[in-house]
Coordinates of C-alpha atoms in Angstrom, one line a residue:
X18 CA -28.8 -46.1 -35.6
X19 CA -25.5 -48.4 -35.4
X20 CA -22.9 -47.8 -33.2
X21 CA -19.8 -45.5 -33.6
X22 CA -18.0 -47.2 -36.7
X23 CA -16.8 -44.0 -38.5
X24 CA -13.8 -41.3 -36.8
X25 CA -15.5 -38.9 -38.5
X26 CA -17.4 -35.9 -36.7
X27 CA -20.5 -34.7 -37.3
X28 CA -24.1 -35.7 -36.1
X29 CA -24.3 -38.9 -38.4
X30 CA -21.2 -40.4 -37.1
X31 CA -21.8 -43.8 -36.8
X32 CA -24.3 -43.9 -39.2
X33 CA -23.4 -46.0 -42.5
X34 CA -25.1 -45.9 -45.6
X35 CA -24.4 -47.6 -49.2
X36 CA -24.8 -45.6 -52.0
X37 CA -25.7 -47.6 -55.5
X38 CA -23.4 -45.7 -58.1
X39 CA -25.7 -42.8 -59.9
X40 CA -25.4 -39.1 -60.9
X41 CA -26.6 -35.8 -59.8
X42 CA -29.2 -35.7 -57.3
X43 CA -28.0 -39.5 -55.2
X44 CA -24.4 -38.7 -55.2
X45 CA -25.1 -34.9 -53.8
X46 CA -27.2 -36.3 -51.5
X47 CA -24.6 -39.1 -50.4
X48 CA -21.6 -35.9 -50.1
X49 CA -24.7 -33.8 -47.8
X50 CA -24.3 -36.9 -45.3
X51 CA -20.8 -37.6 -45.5
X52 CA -20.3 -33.9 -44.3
X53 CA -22.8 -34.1 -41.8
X54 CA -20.7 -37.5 -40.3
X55 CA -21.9 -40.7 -41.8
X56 CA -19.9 -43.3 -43.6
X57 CA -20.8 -43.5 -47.5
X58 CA -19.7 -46.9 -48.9
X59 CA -20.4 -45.9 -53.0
X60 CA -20.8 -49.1 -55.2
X61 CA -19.8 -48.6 -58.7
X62 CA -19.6 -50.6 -61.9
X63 CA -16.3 -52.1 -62.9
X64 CA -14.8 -50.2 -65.2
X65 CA -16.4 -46.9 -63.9
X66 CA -14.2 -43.8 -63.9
X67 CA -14.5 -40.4 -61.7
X68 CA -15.7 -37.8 -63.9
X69 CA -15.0 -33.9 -63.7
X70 CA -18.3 -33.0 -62.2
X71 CA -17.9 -36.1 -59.4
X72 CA -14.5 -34.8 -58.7
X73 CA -16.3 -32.5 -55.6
X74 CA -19.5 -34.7 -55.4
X75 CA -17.7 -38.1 -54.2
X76 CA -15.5 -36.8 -51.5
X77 CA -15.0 -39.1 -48.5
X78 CA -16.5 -42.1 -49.6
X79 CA -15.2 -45.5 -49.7
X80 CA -15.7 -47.0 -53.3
X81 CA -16.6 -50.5 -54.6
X82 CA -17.0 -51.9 -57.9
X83 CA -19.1 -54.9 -57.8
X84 CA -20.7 -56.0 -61.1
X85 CA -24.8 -55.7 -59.9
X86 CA -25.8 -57.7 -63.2
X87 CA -24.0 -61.0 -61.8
X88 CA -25.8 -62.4 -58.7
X89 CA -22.4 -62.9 -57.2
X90 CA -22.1 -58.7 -56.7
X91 CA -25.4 -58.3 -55.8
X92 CA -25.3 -61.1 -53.3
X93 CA -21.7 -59.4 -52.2
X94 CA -23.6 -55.4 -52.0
X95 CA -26.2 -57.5 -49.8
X96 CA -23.5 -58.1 -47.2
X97 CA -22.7 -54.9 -47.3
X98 CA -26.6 -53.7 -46.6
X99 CA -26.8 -56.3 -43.4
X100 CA -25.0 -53.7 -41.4
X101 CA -25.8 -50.5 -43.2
X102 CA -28.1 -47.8 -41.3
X103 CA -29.4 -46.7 -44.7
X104 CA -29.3 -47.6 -49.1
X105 CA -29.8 -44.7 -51.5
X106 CA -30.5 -45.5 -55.2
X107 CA -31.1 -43.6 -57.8
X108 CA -32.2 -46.0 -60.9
X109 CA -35.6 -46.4 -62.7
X110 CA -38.8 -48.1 -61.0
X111 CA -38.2 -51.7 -60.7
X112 CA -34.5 -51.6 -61.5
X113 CA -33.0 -52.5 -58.1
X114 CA -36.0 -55.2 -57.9
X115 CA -34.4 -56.8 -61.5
X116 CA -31.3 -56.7 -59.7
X117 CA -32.4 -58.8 -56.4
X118 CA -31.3 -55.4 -54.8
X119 CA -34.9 -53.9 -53.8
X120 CA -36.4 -52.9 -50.6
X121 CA -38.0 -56.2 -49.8
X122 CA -35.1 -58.2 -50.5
X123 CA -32.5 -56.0 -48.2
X124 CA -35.2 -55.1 -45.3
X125 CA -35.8 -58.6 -45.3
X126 CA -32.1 -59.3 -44.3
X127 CA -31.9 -55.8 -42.4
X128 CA -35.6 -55.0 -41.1
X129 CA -34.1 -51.6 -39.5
X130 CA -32.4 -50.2 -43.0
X131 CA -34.2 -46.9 -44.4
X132 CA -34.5 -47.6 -48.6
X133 CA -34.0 -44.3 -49.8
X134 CA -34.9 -43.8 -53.9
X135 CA -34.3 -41.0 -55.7
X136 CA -36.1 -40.5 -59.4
X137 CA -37.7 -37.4 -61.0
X138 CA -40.9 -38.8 -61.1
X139 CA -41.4 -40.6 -58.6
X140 CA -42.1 -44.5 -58.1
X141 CA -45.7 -44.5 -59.3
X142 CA -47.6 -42.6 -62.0
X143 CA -48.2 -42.3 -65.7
X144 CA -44.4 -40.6 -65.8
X145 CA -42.8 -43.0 -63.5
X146 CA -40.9 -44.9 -66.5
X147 CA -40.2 -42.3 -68.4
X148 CA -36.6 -40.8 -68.9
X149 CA -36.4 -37.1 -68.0
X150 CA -33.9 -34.6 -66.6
X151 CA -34.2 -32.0 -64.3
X152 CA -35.6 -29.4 -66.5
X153 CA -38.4 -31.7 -67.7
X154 CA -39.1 -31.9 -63.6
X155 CA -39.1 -28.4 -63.5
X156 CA -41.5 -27.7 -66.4
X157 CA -43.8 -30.4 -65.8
X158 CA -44.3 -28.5 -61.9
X159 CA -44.3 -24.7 -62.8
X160 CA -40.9 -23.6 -61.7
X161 CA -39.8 -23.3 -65.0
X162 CA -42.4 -21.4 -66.4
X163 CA -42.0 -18.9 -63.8
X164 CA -38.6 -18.1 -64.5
X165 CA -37.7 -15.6 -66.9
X166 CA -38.0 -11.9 -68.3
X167 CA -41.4 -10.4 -69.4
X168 CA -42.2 -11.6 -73.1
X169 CA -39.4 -13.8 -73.1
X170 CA -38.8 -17.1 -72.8
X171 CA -38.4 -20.2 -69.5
X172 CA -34.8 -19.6 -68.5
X173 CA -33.4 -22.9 -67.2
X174 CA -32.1 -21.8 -63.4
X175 CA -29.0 -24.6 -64.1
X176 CA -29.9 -27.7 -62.8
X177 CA -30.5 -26.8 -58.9
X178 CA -34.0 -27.3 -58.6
X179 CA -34.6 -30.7 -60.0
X180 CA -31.7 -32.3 -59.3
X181 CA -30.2 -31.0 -55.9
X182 CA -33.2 -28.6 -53.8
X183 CA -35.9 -30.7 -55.0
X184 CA -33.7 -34.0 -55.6
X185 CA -30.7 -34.5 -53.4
X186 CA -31.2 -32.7 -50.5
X187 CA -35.3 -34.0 -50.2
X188 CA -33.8 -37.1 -50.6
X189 CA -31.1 -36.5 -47.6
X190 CA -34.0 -34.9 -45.5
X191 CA -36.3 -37.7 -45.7
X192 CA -32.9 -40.5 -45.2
X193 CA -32.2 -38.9 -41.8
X194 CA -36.0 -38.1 -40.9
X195 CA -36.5 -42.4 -41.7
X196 CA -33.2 -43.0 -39.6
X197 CA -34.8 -41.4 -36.8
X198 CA -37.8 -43.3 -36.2
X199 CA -35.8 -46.7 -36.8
X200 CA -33.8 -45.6 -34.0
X201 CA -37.2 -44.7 -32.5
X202 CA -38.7 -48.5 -33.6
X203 CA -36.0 -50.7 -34.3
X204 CA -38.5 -50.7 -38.3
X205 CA -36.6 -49.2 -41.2
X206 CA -38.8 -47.7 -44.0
X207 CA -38.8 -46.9 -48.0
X208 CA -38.0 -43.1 -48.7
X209 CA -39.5 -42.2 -52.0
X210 CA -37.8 -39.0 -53.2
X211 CA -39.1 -37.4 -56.1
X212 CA -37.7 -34.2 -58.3
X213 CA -41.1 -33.0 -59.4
X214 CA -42.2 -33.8 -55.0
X215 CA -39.3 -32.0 -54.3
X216 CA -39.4 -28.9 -56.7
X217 CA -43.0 -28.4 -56.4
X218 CA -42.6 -28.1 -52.4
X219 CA -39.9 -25.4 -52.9
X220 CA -42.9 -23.4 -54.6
X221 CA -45.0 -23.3 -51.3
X222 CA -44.8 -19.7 -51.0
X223 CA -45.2 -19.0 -54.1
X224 CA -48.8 -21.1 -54.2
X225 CA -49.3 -18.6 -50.9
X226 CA -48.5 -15.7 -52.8
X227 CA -50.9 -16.9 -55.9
X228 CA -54.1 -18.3 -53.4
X229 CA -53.6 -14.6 -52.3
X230 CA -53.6 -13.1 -55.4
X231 CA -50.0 -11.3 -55.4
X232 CA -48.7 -13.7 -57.9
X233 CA -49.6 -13.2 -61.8
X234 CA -48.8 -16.8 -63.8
X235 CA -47.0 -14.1 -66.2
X236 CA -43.2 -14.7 -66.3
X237 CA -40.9 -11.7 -65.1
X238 CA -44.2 -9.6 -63.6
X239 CA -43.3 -10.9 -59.7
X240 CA -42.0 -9.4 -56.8
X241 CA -39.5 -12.1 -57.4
X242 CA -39.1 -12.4 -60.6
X243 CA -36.2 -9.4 -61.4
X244 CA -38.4 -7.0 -62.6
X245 CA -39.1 -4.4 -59.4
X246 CA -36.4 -2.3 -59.6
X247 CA -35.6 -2.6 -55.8
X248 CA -35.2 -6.8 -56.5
X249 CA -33.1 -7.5 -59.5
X250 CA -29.3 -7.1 -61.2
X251 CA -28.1 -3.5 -62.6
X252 CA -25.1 -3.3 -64.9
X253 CA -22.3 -1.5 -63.7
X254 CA -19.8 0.6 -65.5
X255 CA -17.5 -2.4 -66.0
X256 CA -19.7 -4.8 -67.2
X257 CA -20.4 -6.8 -64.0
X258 CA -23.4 -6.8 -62.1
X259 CA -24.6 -5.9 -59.1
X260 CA -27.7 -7.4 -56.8
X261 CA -30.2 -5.6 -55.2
X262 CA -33.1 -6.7 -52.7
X263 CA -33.9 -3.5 -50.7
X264 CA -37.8 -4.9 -50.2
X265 CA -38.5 -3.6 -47.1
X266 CA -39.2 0.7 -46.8
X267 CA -36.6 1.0 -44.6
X268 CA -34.0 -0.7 -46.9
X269 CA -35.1 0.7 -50.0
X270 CA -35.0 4.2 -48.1
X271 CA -31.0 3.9 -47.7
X272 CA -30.8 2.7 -51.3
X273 CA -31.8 5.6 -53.2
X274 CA -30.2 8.0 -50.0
X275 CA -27.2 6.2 -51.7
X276 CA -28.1 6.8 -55.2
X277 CA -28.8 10.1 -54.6
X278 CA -32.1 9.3 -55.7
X279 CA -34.2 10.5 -52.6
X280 CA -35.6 13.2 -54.4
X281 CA -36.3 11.9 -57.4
X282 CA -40.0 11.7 -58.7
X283 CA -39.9 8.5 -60.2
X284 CA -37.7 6.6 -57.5
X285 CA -38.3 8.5 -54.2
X286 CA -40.9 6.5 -53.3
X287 CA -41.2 2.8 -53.1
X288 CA -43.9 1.5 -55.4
X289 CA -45.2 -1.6 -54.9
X290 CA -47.3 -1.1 -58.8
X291 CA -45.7 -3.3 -61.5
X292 CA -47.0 -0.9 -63.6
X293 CA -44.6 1.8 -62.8
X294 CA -41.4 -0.1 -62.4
X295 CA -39.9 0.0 -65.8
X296 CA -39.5 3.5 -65.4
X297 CA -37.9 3.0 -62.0
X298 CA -35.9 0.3 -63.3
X299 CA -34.1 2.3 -66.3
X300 CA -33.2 5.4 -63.8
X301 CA -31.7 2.9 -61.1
X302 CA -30.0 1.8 -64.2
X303 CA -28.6 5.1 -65.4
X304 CA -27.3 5.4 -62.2
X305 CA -25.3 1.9 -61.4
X306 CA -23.8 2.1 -65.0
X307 CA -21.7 4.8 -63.8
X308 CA -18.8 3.2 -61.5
X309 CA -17.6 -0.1 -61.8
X310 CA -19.2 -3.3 -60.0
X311 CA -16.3 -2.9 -57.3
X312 CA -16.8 0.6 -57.2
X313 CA -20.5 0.5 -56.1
X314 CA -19.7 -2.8 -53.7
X315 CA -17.2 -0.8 -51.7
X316 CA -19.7 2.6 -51.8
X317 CA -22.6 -0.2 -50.1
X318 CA -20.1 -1.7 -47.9
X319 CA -21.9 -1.2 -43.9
X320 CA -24.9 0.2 -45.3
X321 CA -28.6 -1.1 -45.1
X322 CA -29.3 -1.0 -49.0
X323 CA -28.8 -4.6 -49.6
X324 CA -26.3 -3.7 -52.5
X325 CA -23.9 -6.6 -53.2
X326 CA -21.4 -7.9 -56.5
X327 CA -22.6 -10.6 -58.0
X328 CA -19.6 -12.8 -58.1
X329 CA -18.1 -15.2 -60.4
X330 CA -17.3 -18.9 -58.4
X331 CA -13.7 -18.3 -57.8
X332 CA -14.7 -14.5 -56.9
X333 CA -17.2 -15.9 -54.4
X334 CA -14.5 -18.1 -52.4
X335 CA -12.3 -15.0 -51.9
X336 CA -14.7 -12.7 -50.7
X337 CA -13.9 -12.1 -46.6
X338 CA -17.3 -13.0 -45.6
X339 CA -17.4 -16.6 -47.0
X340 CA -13.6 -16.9 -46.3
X341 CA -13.7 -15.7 -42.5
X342 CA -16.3 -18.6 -42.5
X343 CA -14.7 -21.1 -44.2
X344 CA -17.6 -21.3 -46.9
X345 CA -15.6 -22.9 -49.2
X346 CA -12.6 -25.1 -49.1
X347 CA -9.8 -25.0 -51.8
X348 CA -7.2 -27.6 -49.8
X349 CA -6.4 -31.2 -50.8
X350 CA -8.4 -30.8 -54.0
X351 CA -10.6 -28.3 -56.2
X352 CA -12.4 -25.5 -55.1
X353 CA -15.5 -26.7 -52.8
X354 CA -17.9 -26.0 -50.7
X355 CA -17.7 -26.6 -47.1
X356 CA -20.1 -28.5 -45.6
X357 CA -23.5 -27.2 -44.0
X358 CA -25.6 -26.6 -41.6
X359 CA -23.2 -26.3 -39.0
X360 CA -23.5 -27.7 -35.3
X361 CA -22.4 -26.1 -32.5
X362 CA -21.8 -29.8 -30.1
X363 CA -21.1 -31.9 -33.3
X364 CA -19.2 -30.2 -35.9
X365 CA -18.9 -31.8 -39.3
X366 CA -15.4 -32.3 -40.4
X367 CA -14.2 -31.6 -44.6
X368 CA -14.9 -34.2 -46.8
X369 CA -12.1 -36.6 -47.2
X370 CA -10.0 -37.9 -50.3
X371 CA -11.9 -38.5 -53.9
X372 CA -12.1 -42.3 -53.7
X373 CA -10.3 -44.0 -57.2
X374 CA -13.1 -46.0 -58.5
X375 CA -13.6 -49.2 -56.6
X376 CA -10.0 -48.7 -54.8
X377 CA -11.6 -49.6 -51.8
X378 CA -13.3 -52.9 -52.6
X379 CA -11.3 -55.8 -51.0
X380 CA -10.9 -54.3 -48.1
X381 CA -15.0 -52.9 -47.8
X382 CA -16.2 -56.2 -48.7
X383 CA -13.5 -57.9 -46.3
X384 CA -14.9 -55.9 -43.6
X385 CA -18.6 -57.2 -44.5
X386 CA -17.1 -61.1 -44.2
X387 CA -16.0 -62.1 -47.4
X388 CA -12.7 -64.1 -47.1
X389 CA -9.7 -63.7 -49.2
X390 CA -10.7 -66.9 -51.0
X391 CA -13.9 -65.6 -51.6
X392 CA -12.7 -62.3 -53.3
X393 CA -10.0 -64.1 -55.4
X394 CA -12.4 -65.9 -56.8
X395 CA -15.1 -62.7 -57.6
X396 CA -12.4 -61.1 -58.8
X397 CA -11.1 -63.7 -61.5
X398 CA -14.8 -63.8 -62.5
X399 CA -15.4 -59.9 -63.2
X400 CA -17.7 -59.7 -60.5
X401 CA -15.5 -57.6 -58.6
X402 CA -12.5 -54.9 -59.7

């Protein structure tokens, strides 16, 4: 990895990576580095704007706008990749390559750079050209079909499986797991970072469960699934929910002790049957719909039920757990989270400003050796904004 070129803290400090303007899983991944330290350099189109759901996504980068279609902006990006650590894109197959912007062409000039891509597919087979989204990803793996209530239908679990476990972060992972044996080899390597890869790994213990024979292919019939009546949502007096995942005896034992259902024939004892949880499900609800959702989250409070409210997004940042951690930030912008893991030597600071589309070009591309002459003249030819 470079040298220290970045004030930031965090473990990645120093490192510098240029992010090719995308959506979803590339720009997630690009804000999971920035809070861990390293210096994002975003290159947008010209006349690109910020949208609402960037507005938390793009924090603390620097932005560019170079026109990639002109050789003059890809040629200009290329100065940029000489003394990057790292390039994360997020196009189609063979797009970057069109665009004299693909992993031969910039480890050729930088042999140390990690090339990370991120698609759903993947860079190779029958799929790899098709459009898709993450719930395509999803459905095409088996996490999709495993979500939902019995005789229902797939419910889509928003877009955090595709797009950001099995996306962004994989794609982050395997960014800083490249960096590390280029700093171990001086050789820089191509990342390919799939969302049906990705989301298909986050099913590893599920496959365990099923090779086992504890898993039925059945939606909403699993441990998991909401349907055992010591692992699901009850709702409460008020309309709200609350979650419970009292699994282990022990747990579940304080649950009902708090129901008052220690003695009851149907929910005394844990049963582990699928067959007899209905039953078990309706009188745990009986029971929750009687006080509000606040009600029952202060009656759980410092017990060992594993009772909690299920909150709302603003609810979640207020509650004094994630506040007295600082799980989310709602300073110098919208409400946020903070960033994570944390270290205890190299603590990652809060992402920065939200760049204004390609406000940062002259001086970015300055910095990689263009001269003001040089600039003038890419900007009077709509290579650069």
């Amino acid at each position: 990895m470079s040298g220290s070129r970045n004030p930031s803290r965090g473990p990645l400090t120093g490192v510098r990576i240029v992010e090719l303007g995308g959506v979803g899983p590339v720009p997630f991944a690009g804000m999971v580095l920035t809070g861990l330290g390293a210096e994002v350099i975003r290159v947008e189109r010209p006349q690109a704007r910020v949208s609402a759901g960037d507005t938390v996504l793009l924090r603390g980068r620097r932005s560019v706008a170079v026109d990639l279609k002109q050789p003059e902006g890809a040629a200009a990006v290329l100065r940029l990749v000489d003394s990057a650590d790292a390039l994360l894109e997020g196009f189609r197959p063979g797009v970057t390559e069109r665009l004299r912007l693909g992993p031969e062409v910039c480890r050729a000039r930088n042999p140390r750079l990690v090339y990370g891509r991120m698609t759903g597919w993947g860079q190779d087979g029958p799929l790899a050209e098709a459009p898709g989204h993450d719930i395509n990803y999803i459905a095409l793996t088996g996490v999709l079909h495993s979500i939902g209530a019995a005789g229902g239908d797939p419910v889509p679990p928003l877009n955090l499986i595709g797009d950001f476990g099995g996306g962004g972060m994989l794609l982050a992972l395997g960014v800083v797991s490249a960096l590390l044996h280029a700093r171990a080899t001086g050789s820089g390597q191509v990342v390919d970072a799939a969302m049906t890869d990705g989301s298909a790994l986050l099913l590893a213990m599920t496959h365990g469960f099923l090779a086992g024979g504890q898993w039925s292919e059945g939606r909403g019939v699993n441990l998991f699934s909401g349907c055992a009546p010591f692992y699901t949502t009850y709702r409460c007096a008020d309309g709200e929910h609350v979650a419970v995942g009292a699994i282990e005896p022990q747990f579940y034992a304080a649950l009902v002790r708090e129901l008052g259902l220690a003695d009851d024939p149907v929910c005394g004892v844990q049963s582990r049957s699928p067959e007899t949880w209905p039953t078990a499900r309706q009188r745990f609800a009986e029971v929750f719909a009687t006080r509000t959702r606040d009600a029952w989250a202060e009656h759980f409070a410092g017990t060992q039920a594993c009772v909690t409210p299920v909150l709302s997004l603003t609810e979640a940042a207020a509650h004094p757990h994630n506040a007295a951690r600082g799980t989310f930030l709602d300073g110098d912008g919208p409400l946020r989270p903070a960033p994570a893991p944390r270290f205890s030597a190299t603590p990652g600071a809060a992402p920065g400003r939200l760049p204004e589309a390609g406000g940062d070009t002259r001086s970015v591309l300055a910095g990689a050796g263009l001269t003001d002459a040089e600039l003038d003249r890419l900007s009077a030819r709509g290579v650069i904004a």
